[in-house]
PDB file of C-alpha atoms and ligand atoms in Angstrom:
ATOM      1  CA  MET A  13      74.806  54.119 147.076  1.00  0.00           C
ATOM      2  CA  GLN A  14      77.451  55.451 144.703  1.00  0.00           C
ATOM      3  CA  LYS A  15      76.691  58.899 143.330  1.00  0.00           C
ATOM      4  CA  LYS A  16      75.844  58.850 139.637  1.00  0.00           C
ATOM      5  CA  LYS A  17      77.934  60.762 137.129  1.00  0.00           C
ATOM      6  CA  ARG A  18      76.280  63.912 135.882  1.00  0.00           C
ATOM      7  CA  VAL A  19      77.312  65.612 132.649  1.00  0.00           C
ATOM      8  CA  LEU A  20      76.179  68.497 130.539  1.00  0.00           C
ATOM      9  CA  VAL A  21      76.404  67.890 126.795  1.00  0.00           C
ATOM     10  CA  LYS A  22      76.514  70.964 124.549  1.00  0.00           C
ATOM     11  CA  PHE A  23      76.258  70.888 120.784  1.00  0.00           C
ATOM     12  CA  SER A  24      75.704  73.623 118.252  1.00  0.00           C
ATOM     13  CA  GLY A  25      72.503  74.067 116.311  1.00  0.00           C
ATOM     14  CA  GLU A  26      74.506  73.520 113.144  1.00  0.00           C
ATOM     15  CA  ALA A  27      75.157  69.941 114.230  1.00  0.00           C
ATOM     16  CA  LEU A  28      71.424  69.277 113.811  1.00  0.00           C
ATOM     17  CA  ALA A  29      71.373  70.599 110.269  1.00  0.00           C
ATOM     18  CA  GLY A  30      73.366  67.694 108.815  1.00  0.00           C
ATOM     19  CA  GLU A  31      74.507  68.239 105.218  1.00  0.00           C
ATOM     20  CA  ASN A  32      71.862  70.918 104.631  1.00  0.00           C
ATOM     21  CA  GLY A  33      73.561  73.534 106.795  1.00  0.00           C
ATOM     22  CA  PHE A  34      70.101  74.798 107.749  1.00  0.00           C
ATOM     23  CA  GLY A  35      67.114  73.498 109.688  1.00  0.00           C
ATOM     24  CA  ILE A  36      66.858  70.140 111.372  1.00  0.00           C
ATOM     25  CA  GLU A  37      67.782  66.776 109.886  1.00  0.00           C
ATOM     26  CA  ASN A  38      65.797  63.957 111.462  1.00  0.00           C
ATOM     27  CA  SER A  39      68.498  61.356 110.880  1.00  0.00           C
ATOM     28  CA  VAL A  40      70.914  63.515 112.909  1.00  0.00           C
ATOM     29  CA  LEU A  41      68.357  63.897 115.710  1.00  0.00           C
ATOM     30  CA  LYS A  42      67.974  60.116 115.817  1.00  0.00           C
ATOM     31  CA  TYR A  43      71.721  59.568 115.859  1.00  0.00           C
ATOM     32  CA  ILE A  44      72.304  62.045 118.690  1.00  0.00           C
ATOM     33  CA  ALA A  45      69.423  60.512 120.660  1.00  0.00           C
ATOM     34  CA  SER A  46      71.079  57.089 120.330  1.00  0.00           C
ATOM     35  CA  GLN A  47      74.366  58.480 121.686  1.00  0.00           C
ATOM     36  CA  ILE A  48      72.632  60.152 124.628  1.00  0.00           C
ATOM     37  CA  LYS A  49      70.687  56.969 125.351  1.00  0.00           C
ATOM     38  CA  GLU A  50      73.976  55.048 125.733  1.00  0.00           C
ATOM     39  CA  LEU A  51      74.915  57.424 128.527  1.00  0.00           C
ATOM     40  CA  LEU A  52      71.605  56.955 130.333  1.00  0.00           C
ATOM     41  CA  ILE A  53      71.839  53.164 130.023  1.00  0.00           C
ATOM     42  CA  ASN A  54      75.215  53.417 131.704  1.00  0.00           C
ATOM     43  CA  ASP A  55      73.814  55.351 134.663  1.00  0.00           C
ATOM     44  CA  VAL A  56      74.914  58.808 133.627  1.00  0.00           C
ATOM     45  CA  GLU A  57      72.650  61.778 134.342  1.00  0.00           C
ATOM     46  CA  VAL A  58      72.494  64.057 131.317  1.00  0.00           C
ATOM     47  CA  GLY A  59      71.650  67.712 130.805  1.00  0.00           C
ATOM     48  CA  ILE A  60      71.737  69.114 127.276  1.00  0.00           C
ATOM     49  CA  VAL A  61      72.185  72.574 125.785  1.00  0.00           C
ATOM     50  CA  ILE A  62      71.673  73.003 122.044  1.00  0.00           C
ATOM     51  CA  GLY A  63      72.603  76.136 120.102  1.00  0.00           C
ATOM     52  CA  GLY A  64      70.431  77.828 117.531  1.00  0.00           C
ATOM     53  CA  GLY A  65      72.861  78.595 114.719  1.00  0.00           C
ATOM     54  CA  ASN A  66      71.094  76.258 112.281  1.00  0.00           C
ATOM     55  CA  ILE A  67      68.163  78.690 112.336  1.00  0.00           C
ATOM     56  CA  ILE A  68      69.371  82.147 113.355  1.00  0.00           C
ATOM     57  CA  ARG A  69      72.081  83.933 115.323  1.00  0.00           C
ATOM     58  CA  GLY A  70      71.589  87.375 116.827  1.00  0.00           C
ATOM     59  CA  VAL A  71      74.718  88.870 115.294  1.00  0.00           C
ATOM     60  CA  THR A  72      73.770  87.682 111.804  1.00  0.00           C
ATOM     61  CA  ALA A  73      70.154  88.841 112.109  1.00  0.00           C
ATOM     62  CA  ALA A  74      71.385  92.297 113.147  1.00  0.00           C
ATOM     63  CA  LYS A  75      74.133  92.640 110.566  1.00  0.00           C
ATOM     64  CA  ASP A  76      72.570  95.398 108.392  1.00  0.00           C
ATOM     65  CA  GLY A  77      71.010  97.301 111.297  1.00  0.00           C
ATOM     66  CA  LEU A  78      67.351  96.672 110.429  1.00  0.00           C
ATOM     67  CA  ILE A  79      66.909  94.254 113.304  1.00  0.00           C
ATOM     68  CA  LYS A  80      68.347  95.383 116.635  1.00  0.00           C
ATOM     69  CA  ARG A  81      70.969  93.116 118.181  1.00  0.00           C
ATOM     70  CA  THR A  82      68.785  92.523 121.235  1.00  0.00           C
ATOM     71  CA  SER A  83      65.839  91.446 119.075  1.00  0.00           C
ATOM     72  CA  GLY A  84      68.140  89.281 116.973  1.00  0.00           C
ATOM     73  CA  ASP A  85      69.369  87.618 120.145  1.00  0.00           C
ATOM     74  CA  TYR A  86      65.805  86.894 121.277  1.00  0.00           C
ATOM     75  CA  MET A  87      65.206  85.349 117.851  1.00  0.00           C
ATOM     76  CA  GLY A  88      68.331  83.235 118.436  1.00  0.00           C
ATOM     77  CA  MET A  89      67.047  82.156 121.837  1.00  0.00           C
ATOM     78  CA  LEU A  90      63.752  81.120 120.253  1.00  0.00           C
ATOM     79  CA  ALA A  91      65.728  79.076 117.722  1.00  0.00           C
ATOM     80  CA  THR A  92      67.251  77.093 120.582  1.00  0.00           C
ATOM     81  CA  VAL A  93      63.738  76.319 121.821  1.00  0.00           C
ATOM     82  CA  ILE A  94      62.767  74.929 118.400  1.00  0.00           C
ATOM     83  CA  ASN A  95      65.837  72.683 118.492  1.00  0.00           C
ATOM     84  CA  ALA A  96      65.087  71.607 122.066  1.00  0.00           C
ATOM     85  CA  ILE A  97      61.536  70.561 121.198  1.00  0.00           C
ATOM     86  CA  ALA A  98      62.812  68.552 118.227  1.00  0.00           C
ATOM     87  CA  MET A  99      65.493  66.866 120.354  1.00  0.00           C
ATOM     88  CA  GLN A 100      62.913  66.066 123.022  1.00  0.00           C
ATOM     89  CA  GLU A 101      60.849  64.164 120.456  1.00  0.00           C
ATOM     90  CA  ALA A 102      63.863  62.202 119.244  1.00  0.00           C
ATOM     91  CA  LEU A 103      64.935  61.298 122.775  1.00  0.00           C
ATOM     92  CA  GLU A 104      61.398  60.242 123.676  1.00  0.00           C
ATOM     93  CA  SER A 105      61.210  58.084 120.555  1.00  0.00           C
ATOM     94  CA  ALA A 106      64.377  56.400 121.809  1.00  0.00           C
ATOM     95  CA  GLY A 107      62.476  55.583 125.030  1.00  0.00           C
ATOM     96  CA  LEU A 108      63.922  58.235 127.331  1.00  0.00           C
ATOM     97  CA  ASP A 109      62.135  60.544 129.748  1.00  0.00           C
ATOM     98  CA  VAL A 110      62.787  64.147 128.837  1.00  0.00           C
ATOM     99  CA  ARG A 111      61.955  67.605 130.112  1.00  0.00           C
ATOM    100  CA  VAL A 112      62.621  70.851 128.288  1.00  0.00           C
ATOM    101  CA  GLN A 113      63.227  73.783 130.624  1.00  0.00           C
ATOM    102  CA  SER A 114      63.254  77.207 129.034  1.00  0.00           C
ATOM    103  CA  ALA A 115      64.977  80.253 130.536  1.00  0.00           C
ATOM    104  CA  ILE A 116      62.042  82.275 129.183  1.00  0.00           C
ATOM    105  CA  GLN A 117      58.533  81.243 130.168  1.00  0.00           C
ATOM    106  CA  MET A 118      56.695  79.307 127.427  1.00  0.00           C
ATOM    107  CA  GLU A 119      54.255  77.401 129.531  1.00  0.00           C
ATOM    108  CA  ALA A 120      52.159  75.972 126.701  1.00  0.00           C
ATOM    109  CA  PHE A 121      54.820  73.475 125.741  1.00  0.00           C
ATOM    110  CA  CYS A 122      57.692  73.396 128.203  1.00  0.00           C
ATOM    111  CA  GLU A 123      58.695  74.042 131.781  1.00  0.00           C
ATOM    112  CA  THR A 124      60.414  77.202 132.895  1.00  0.00           C
ATOM    113  CA  TYR A 125      63.948  76.734 134.170  1.00  0.00           C
ATOM    114  CA  ILE A 126      64.058  76.107 137.904  1.00  0.00           C
ATOM    115  CA  MET A 127      67.394  74.822 139.093  1.00  0.00           C
ATOM    116  CA  ARG A 128      66.098  72.595 141.888  1.00  0.00           C
ATOM    117  CA  ARG A 129      63.453  71.130 139.639  1.00  0.00           C
ATOM    118  CA  ALA A 130      66.073  70.369 137.006  1.00  0.00           C
ATOM    119  CA  GLN A 131      68.153  68.615 139.674  1.00  0.00           C
ATOM    120  CA  ARG A 132      65.175  66.451 140.644  1.00  0.00           C
ATOM    121  CA  HIS A 133      64.514  65.486 137.016  1.00  0.00           C
ATOM    122  CA  LEU A 134      68.142  64.449 136.614  1.00  0.00           C
ATOM    123  CA  GLU A 135      68.049  62.398 139.827  1.00  0.00           C
ATOM    124  CA  LYS A 136      64.998  60.597 138.464  1.00  0.00           C
ATOM    125  CA  GLY A 137      66.863  59.666 135.283  1.00  0.00           C
ATOM    126  CA  ARG A 138      65.218  62.230 133.030  1.00  0.00           C
ATOM    127  CA  VAL A 139      67.188  64.070 130.412  1.00  0.00           C
ATOM    128  CA  VAL A 140      66.825  67.824 130.844  1.00  0.00           C
ATOM    129  CA  ILE A 141      67.231  70.083 127.813  1.00  0.00           C
ATOM    130  CA  PHE A 142      67.968  73.668 128.775  1.00  0.00           C
ATOM    131  CA  ALA A 143      66.432  75.966 126.166  1.00  0.00           C
ATOM    132  CA  ALA A 144      66.335  79.713 125.403  1.00  0.00           C
ATOM    133  CA  GLY A 145      69.942  80.216 126.411  1.00  0.00           C
ATOM    134  CA  THR A 146      70.472  82.240 129.561  1.00  0.00           C
ATOM    135  CA  GLY A 147      67.358  84.251 128.735  1.00  0.00           C
ATOM    136  CA  ASN A 148      69.532  87.322 128.125  1.00  0.00           C
ATOM    137  CA  PRO A 149      70.806  88.904 124.922  1.00  0.00           C
ATOM    138  CA  TYR A 150      74.582  89.231 124.330  1.00  0.00           C
ATOM    139  CA  PHE A 151      75.263  85.736 125.603  1.00  0.00           C
ATOM    140  CA  THR A 152      75.842  82.477 123.748  1.00  0.00           C
ATOM    141  CA  THR A 153      74.716  78.943 124.246  1.00  0.00           C
ATOM    142  CA  ASP A 154      78.320  78.018 125.158  1.00  0.00           C
ATOM    143  CA  THR A 155      78.030  80.353 128.130  1.00  0.00           C
ATOM    144  CA  THR A 156      74.577  78.926 128.848  1.00  0.00           C
ATOM    145  CA  ALA A 157      76.023  75.424 128.841  1.00  0.00           C
ATOM    146  CA  VAL A 158      78.757  76.299 131.337  1.00  0.00           C
ATOM    147  CA  LEU A 159      76.291  78.181 133.532  1.00  0.00           C
ATOM    148  CA  ARG A 160      73.800  75.300 133.621  1.00  0.00           C
ATOM    149  CA  ALA A 161      76.597  72.754 134.133  1.00  0.00           C
ATOM    150  CA  VAL A 162      77.810  74.682 137.178  1.00  0.00           C
ATOM    151  CA  GLU A 163      74.264  75.109 138.501  1.00  0.00           C
ATOM    152  CA  ILE A 164      73.378  71.428 138.231  1.00  0.00           C
ATOM    153  CA  GLU A 165      76.811  70.488 139.610  1.00  0.00           C
ATOM    154  CA  ALA A 166      77.836  68.499 136.561  1.00  0.00           C
ATOM    155  CA  GLU A 167      81.287  66.898 136.753  1.00  0.00           C
ATOM    156  CA  VAL A 168      82.208  67.979 133.254  1.00  0.00           C
ATOM    157  CA  ILE A 169      80.824  69.724 130.249  1.00  0.00           C
ATOM    158  CA  ILE A 170      81.211  67.944 126.937  1.00  0.00           C
ATOM    159  CA  LYS A 171      81.309  70.179 123.905  1.00  0.00           C
ATOM    160  CA  ALA A 172      80.254  67.696 121.243  1.00  0.00           C
ATOM    161  CA  THR A 173      81.445  68.825 117.817  1.00  0.00           C
ATOM    162  CA  LYS A 174      82.297  67.545 114.356  1.00  0.00           C
ATOM    163  CA  VAL A 175      86.051  67.618 115.095  1.00  0.00           C
ATOM    164  CA  ASP A 176      88.206  65.365 117.267  1.00  0.00           C
ATOM    165  CA  GLY A 177      89.310  68.082 119.660  1.00  0.00           C
ATOM    166  CA  VAL A 178      91.536  71.133 119.787  1.00  0.00           C
ATOM    167  CA  TYR A 179      94.624  71.898 117.694  1.00  0.00           C
ATOM    168  CA  ASP A 180      97.154  74.690 118.271  1.00  0.00           C
ATOM    169  CA  LYS A 181      96.384  75.970 114.757  1.00  0.00           C
ATOM    170  CA  ASP A 182      93.988  75.128 111.974  1.00  0.00           C
ATOM    171  CA  PRO A 183      94.839  71.563 110.828  1.00  0.00           C
ATOM    172  CA  HIS A 184      93.254  72.277 107.434  1.00  0.00           C
ATOM    173  CA  LYS A 185      95.729  75.114 106.829  1.00  0.00           C
ATOM    174  CA  PHE A 186      98.877  73.966 108.650  1.00  0.00           C
ATOM    175  CA  GLU A 187     100.459  70.554 108.233  1.00  0.00           C
ATOM    176  CA  ASP A 188     102.368  70.893 111.511  1.00  0.00           C
ATOM    177  CA  ALA A 189      99.233  71.650 113.557  1.00  0.00           C
ATOM    178  CA  GLN A 190      99.461  69.820 116.891  1.00  0.00           C
ATOM    179  CA  PHE A 191      96.571  68.084 118.622  1.00  0.00           C
ATOM    180  CA  LEU A 192      96.242  69.335 122.190  1.00  0.00           C
ATOM    181  CA  HIS A 193      95.062  66.702 124.644  1.00  0.00           C
ATOM    182  CA  THR A 194      95.009  69.104 127.571  1.00  0.00           C
ATOM    183  CA  ILE A 195      94.959  72.874 127.589  1.00  0.00           C
ATOM    184  CA  SER A 196      94.807  75.240 130.527  1.00  0.00           C
ATOM    185  CA  TYR A 197      91.972  77.752 130.742  1.00  0.00           C
ATOM    186  CA  GLU A 198      94.620  80.518 130.549  1.00  0.00           C
ATOM    187  CA  ARG A 199      96.037  79.181 127.317  1.00  0.00           C
ATOM    188  CA  ALA A 200      92.578  78.747 125.812  1.00  0.00           C
ATOM    189  CA  LEU A 201      91.852  82.384 126.670  1.00  0.00           C
ATOM    190  CA  HIS A 202      95.194  83.987 125.844  1.00  0.00           C
ATOM    191  CA  ASP A 203      96.183  82.043 122.736  1.00  0.00           C
ATOM    192  CA  ASN A 204      92.706  82.691 121.391  1.00  0.00           C
ATOM    193  CA  ILE A 205      92.046  78.976 120.943  1.00  0.00           C
ATOM    194  CA  LYS A 206      88.344  79.132 120.280  1.00  0.00           C
ATOM    195  CA  VAL A 207      87.170  76.170 122.324  1.00  0.00           C
ATOM    196  CA  MET A 208      84.279  78.332 123.512  1.00  0.00           C
ATOM    197  CA  ASP A 209      83.793  82.084 123.744  1.00  0.00           C
ATOM    198  CA  ASP A 210      85.785  83.896 126.418  1.00  0.00           C
ATOM    199  CA  THR A 211      82.809  84.413 128.753  1.00  0.00           C
ATOM    200  CA  ALA A 212      82.130  80.677 128.788  1.00  0.00           C
ATOM    201  CA  ILE A 213      85.782  79.745 129.366  1.00  0.00           C
ATOM    202  CA  ALA A 214      86.142  82.329 132.144  1.00  0.00           C
ATOM    203  CA  LEU A 215      83.057  80.977 133.910  1.00  0.00           C
ATOM    204  CA  ALA A 216      84.349  77.406 133.603  1.00  0.00           C
ATOM    205  CA  LYS A 217      87.736  78.549 134.954  1.00  0.00           C
ATOM    206  CA  ASP A 218      86.180  80.325 137.945  1.00  0.00           C
ATOM    207  CA  ASN A 219      84.336  77.138 138.826  1.00  0.00           C
ATOM    208  CA  ALA A 220      87.074  74.642 137.864  1.00  0.00           C
ATOM    209  CA  LEU A 221      84.676  72.932 135.468  1.00  0.00           C
ATOM    210  CA  PRO A 222      86.571  70.824 132.912  1.00  0.00           C
ATOM    211  CA  ILE A 223      85.523  71.352 129.278  1.00  0.00           C
ATOM    212  CA  ILE A 224      85.884  68.284 127.083  1.00  0.00           C
ATOM    213  CA  VAL A 225      85.879  68.779 123.320  1.00  0.00           C
ATOM    214  CA  CYS A 226      85.171  65.701 121.215  1.00  0.00           C
ATOM    215  CA  ASN A 227      83.720  64.403 117.973  1.00  0.00           C
ATOM    216  CA  MET A 228      80.140  63.365 118.608  1.00  0.00           C
ATOM    217  CA  PHE A 229      79.843  61.911 115.121  1.00  0.00           C
ATOM    218  CA  CYS A 230      82.189  59.017 115.921  1.00  0.00           C
ATOM    219  CA  GLU A 231      79.786  56.469 117.299  1.00  0.00           C
ATOM    220  CA  GLY A 232      80.286  55.634 120.971  1.00  0.00           C
ATOM    221  CA  ASN A 233      82.650  58.541 121.686  1.00  0.00           C
ATOM    222  CA  LEU A 234      80.494  60.176 124.347  1.00  0.00           C
ATOM    223  CA  LEU A 235      80.251  56.990 126.380  1.00  0.00           C
ATOM    224  CA  LYS A 236      83.944  56.138 125.939  1.00  0.00           C
ATOM    225  CA  ILE A 237      84.907  59.557 127.274  1.00  0.00           C
ATOM    226  CA  ILE A 238      82.594  59.282 130.252  1.00  0.00           C
ATOM    227  CA  GLN A 239      84.152  55.888 130.948  1.00  0.00           C
ATOM    228  CA  GLY A 240      87.564  57.542 131.053  1.00  0.00           C
ATOM    229  CA  ASP A 241      89.063  57.304 127.547  1.00  0.00           C
ATOM    230  CA  MET A 242      90.754  60.676 127.236  1.00  0.00           C
ATOM    231  CA  SER A 243      92.748  59.733 124.129  1.00  0.00           C
ATOM    232  CA  ILE A 244      89.858  60.709 121.858  1.00  0.00           C
ATOM    233  CA  CYS A 245      89.271  64.255 123.064  1.00  0.00           C
ATOM    234  CA  SER A 246      90.804  67.480 124.329  1.00  0.00           C
ATOM    235  CA  VAL A 247      90.268  68.741 127.865  1.00  0.00           C
ATOM    236  CA  VAL A 248      90.427  72.342 129.018  1.00  0.00           C
ATOM    237  CA  LYS A 249      91.182  72.447 132.745  1.00  0.00           C
ATOM    238  CA  ASN A 250      93.493  73.997 135.325  1.00  0.00           C
TER     239      ASN A 250
HETATM  240  N1  UDP B  27      71.480  83.732 122.550  1.00  0.00           N
HETATM  241  C1  UDP B  27      71.323  84.798 123.433  1.00  0.00           C
HETATM  242  N2  UDP B  27      71.506  84.589 124.768  1.00  0.00           N
HETATM  243  C2  UDP B  27      71.874  83.373 125.276  1.00  0.00           C
HETATM  244  C3  UDP B  27      72.055  82.303 124.375  1.00  0.00           C
HETATM  245  C4  UDP B  27      71.841  82.505 123.029  1.00  0.00           C
HETATM  246  O1  UDP B  27      71.014  85.912 123.025  1.00  0.00           O
HETATM  247  O2  UDP B  27      72.008  83.252 126.505  1.00  0.00           O
HETATM  248  C5  UDP B  27      71.182  83.926 121.116  1.00  0.00           C
HETATM  249  C6  UDP B  27      72.321  84.568 120.337  1.00  0.00           C
HETATM  250  O3  UDP B  27      71.765  85.436 119.377  1.00  0.00           O
HETATM  251  C7  UDP B  27      72.951  83.370 119.654  1.00  0.00           C
HETATM  252  C8  UDP B  27      71.741  82.516 119.358  1.00  0.00           C
HETATM  253  O4  UDP B  27      70.914  82.684 120.511  1.00  0.00           O
HETATM  254  O5  UDP B  27      73.630  83.728 118.479  1.00  0.00           O
HETATM  255  C9  UDP B  27      71.999  81.058 119.107  1.00  0.00           C
HETATM  256  O6  UDP B  27      72.953  80.568 120.010  1.00  0.00           O
HETATM  257  P1  UDP B  27      74.455  80.200 119.557  1.00  0.00           P
HETATM  258  O7  UDP B  27      74.958  81.192 118.564  1.00  0.00           O
HETATM  259  O8  UDP B  27      75.252  80.024 120.808  1.00  0.00           O
HETATM  260  O9  UDP B  27      74.218  78.805 118.844  1.00  0.00           O
HETATM  261  P2  UDP B  27      75.263  77.768 118.213  1.00  0.00           P
HETATM  262  O10 UDP B  27      76.365  78.556 117.551  1.00  0.00           O
HETATM  263  O11 UDP B  27      75.806  76.943 119.344  1.00  0.00           O
HETATM  264  O12 UDP B  27      74.443  76.951 117.270  1.00  0.00           O
END
């Protein structure tokens, strides 16, 4: 039997906030669930990492020194769990089987991350949402996404954003900004093209994991990319 494609989809917490910029917008949850469902219908195994920036980020919580950075980061990790639980509901409403696995034990409402267990869920066609980041302060959910993608042996990581991909400079500020269809890990790191933070890019580079950046809010994009349409995204690879 042909091996199924396995991908890790990462999106920021802010994506869930919709126009509000804060909290969780149910219409966005529903939309994302519909896009993920298309992948499952087409025999793709899907892991998901969601950020927490729509609720709190460690750096922001710690900005005036009252809250320690480490505590702020734990608050950020908890925010990702809130988003994961919400996404689980939306995916289940769309008829999918879902498991949330948290890097930090929260046994009342989700599983704790166990790599082999996650693999089994994926093989059985369940969506696995990886919550609570890496479980460590000073990391981001981008790094979490790359780490989990490598662990579950995903073929690619898709960073699903509100923009079409990566430009050499800010297209809102520079008319001559060029869209970059492919970028090397080195260029992403050295030209400070903020596809992901440096830790995440370095980990992807070490493991030759391609990072695809695309606009998740164009309907059907995720599936088109998985089916090979690379004209609608940027890819960071060797
Ligand atoms: N975080 C952390 N360790 C991790 C992942 C996340 O401490 O392994 C915290 C960190 O404070 C971060 C917050 O969780 O700011 C939310 O994650 P992130 O900023 O990556 O969310 P996004 O910007 O993608 O919404």
